[in-house]
XYZ file of C-alpha atoms in Angstrom:
83
model
C 0.126 0.014 -0.059
C 1.054 3.531 -0.229
C -0.035 4.451 3.282
C 2.296 6.849 4.948
C 4.032 8.052 1.599
C 4.677 11.606 0.960
C 5.030 12.390 -2.858
C 6.359 15.680 -2.127
C 8.816 14.658 0.332
C 9.893 11.693 -2.054
C 10.506 14.171 -5.019
C 12.446 16.610 -2.969
C 14.869 13.501 -2.117
C 14.877 12.576 -5.960
C 16.058 16.296 -6.690
C 18.657 16.354 -3.875
C 19.993 12.518 -5.204
C 20.223 14.124 -8.702
C 22.110 17.143 -7.808
C 24.337 15.040 -5.225
C 25.025 12.412 -8.142
C 26.099 15.695 -10.174
C 27.921 17.190 -7.663
C 30.008 13.924 -7.220
C 30.583 13.846 -10.871
C 31.852 17.217 -10.873
C 34.165 16.693 -8.016
C 32.421 18.883 -5.996
C 32.422 17.590 -2.534
C 30.669 19.976 -0.443
C 27.439 21.737 -0.505
C 29.489 25.154 0.426
C 31.444 24.698 -2.892
C 28.381 24.361 -4.880
C 26.679 27.328 -3.115
C 29.701 29.377 -4.056
C 29.725 28.298 -7.755
C 25.918 29.306 -8.139
C 26.412 32.232 -5.974
C 23.819 31.040 -3.626
C 24.353 31.213 0.183
C 24.953 27.826 1.689
C 22.004 28.308 4.032
C 19.683 28.916 1.212
C 20.779 25.829 -0.923
C 20.404 23.747 2.268
C 17.017 24.727 2.591
C 16.107 24.264 -1.232
C 17.221 20.614 -0.397
C 14.303 20.297 2.434
C 11.678 22.594 1.090
C 12.301 21.848 -2.609
C 11.145 25.430 -3.555
C 13.634 26.070 -6.065
C 13.221 29.093 -8.584
C 14.001 28.406 -12.156
C 16.834 30.679 -12.052
C 18.430 28.452 -9.349
C 17.903 24.975 -11.295
C 19.401 26.562 -14.531
C 22.462 27.638 -12.579
C 22.778 24.300 -10.987
C 21.988 22.376 -14.103
C 24.677 24.488 -16.421
C 27.380 24.154 -13.231
C 26.877 20.428 -12.834
C 26.446 19.863 -16.520
C 23.099 18.076 -16.261
C 21.672 15.810 -18.987
C 18.190 16.003 -20.233
C 17.805 12.646 -18.525
C 18.583 14.524 -14.947
C 16.176 17.279 -16.012
C 13.234 14.903 -16.691
C 13.727 12.962 -13.437
C 13.882 16.342 -11.503
C 10.600 17.545 -13.431
C 9.148 14.030 -12.797
C 8.491 12.816 -16.256
C 11.645 10.414 -16.574
C 13.028 7.383 -15.164
C 14.538 6.437 -11.828
C 18.077 8.104 -10.953
């Protein structure tokens, strides 16, 4: 059954997973380094991972910085396969 599932939290976890996978692939070990690269405070970046309230500009900066693929974008948008 799906009792107890929270699709919103699950989606936030998917987005975080994709971003962290791409961070690793780009050799970015810490959230602080990513926040500096995208010119966002570390506290805001941390909050976005929790609340999922990314702006389009924030996601574009992350996608460009981490060289995300079309598949990554599809997964983040909820229209693609699993990570």
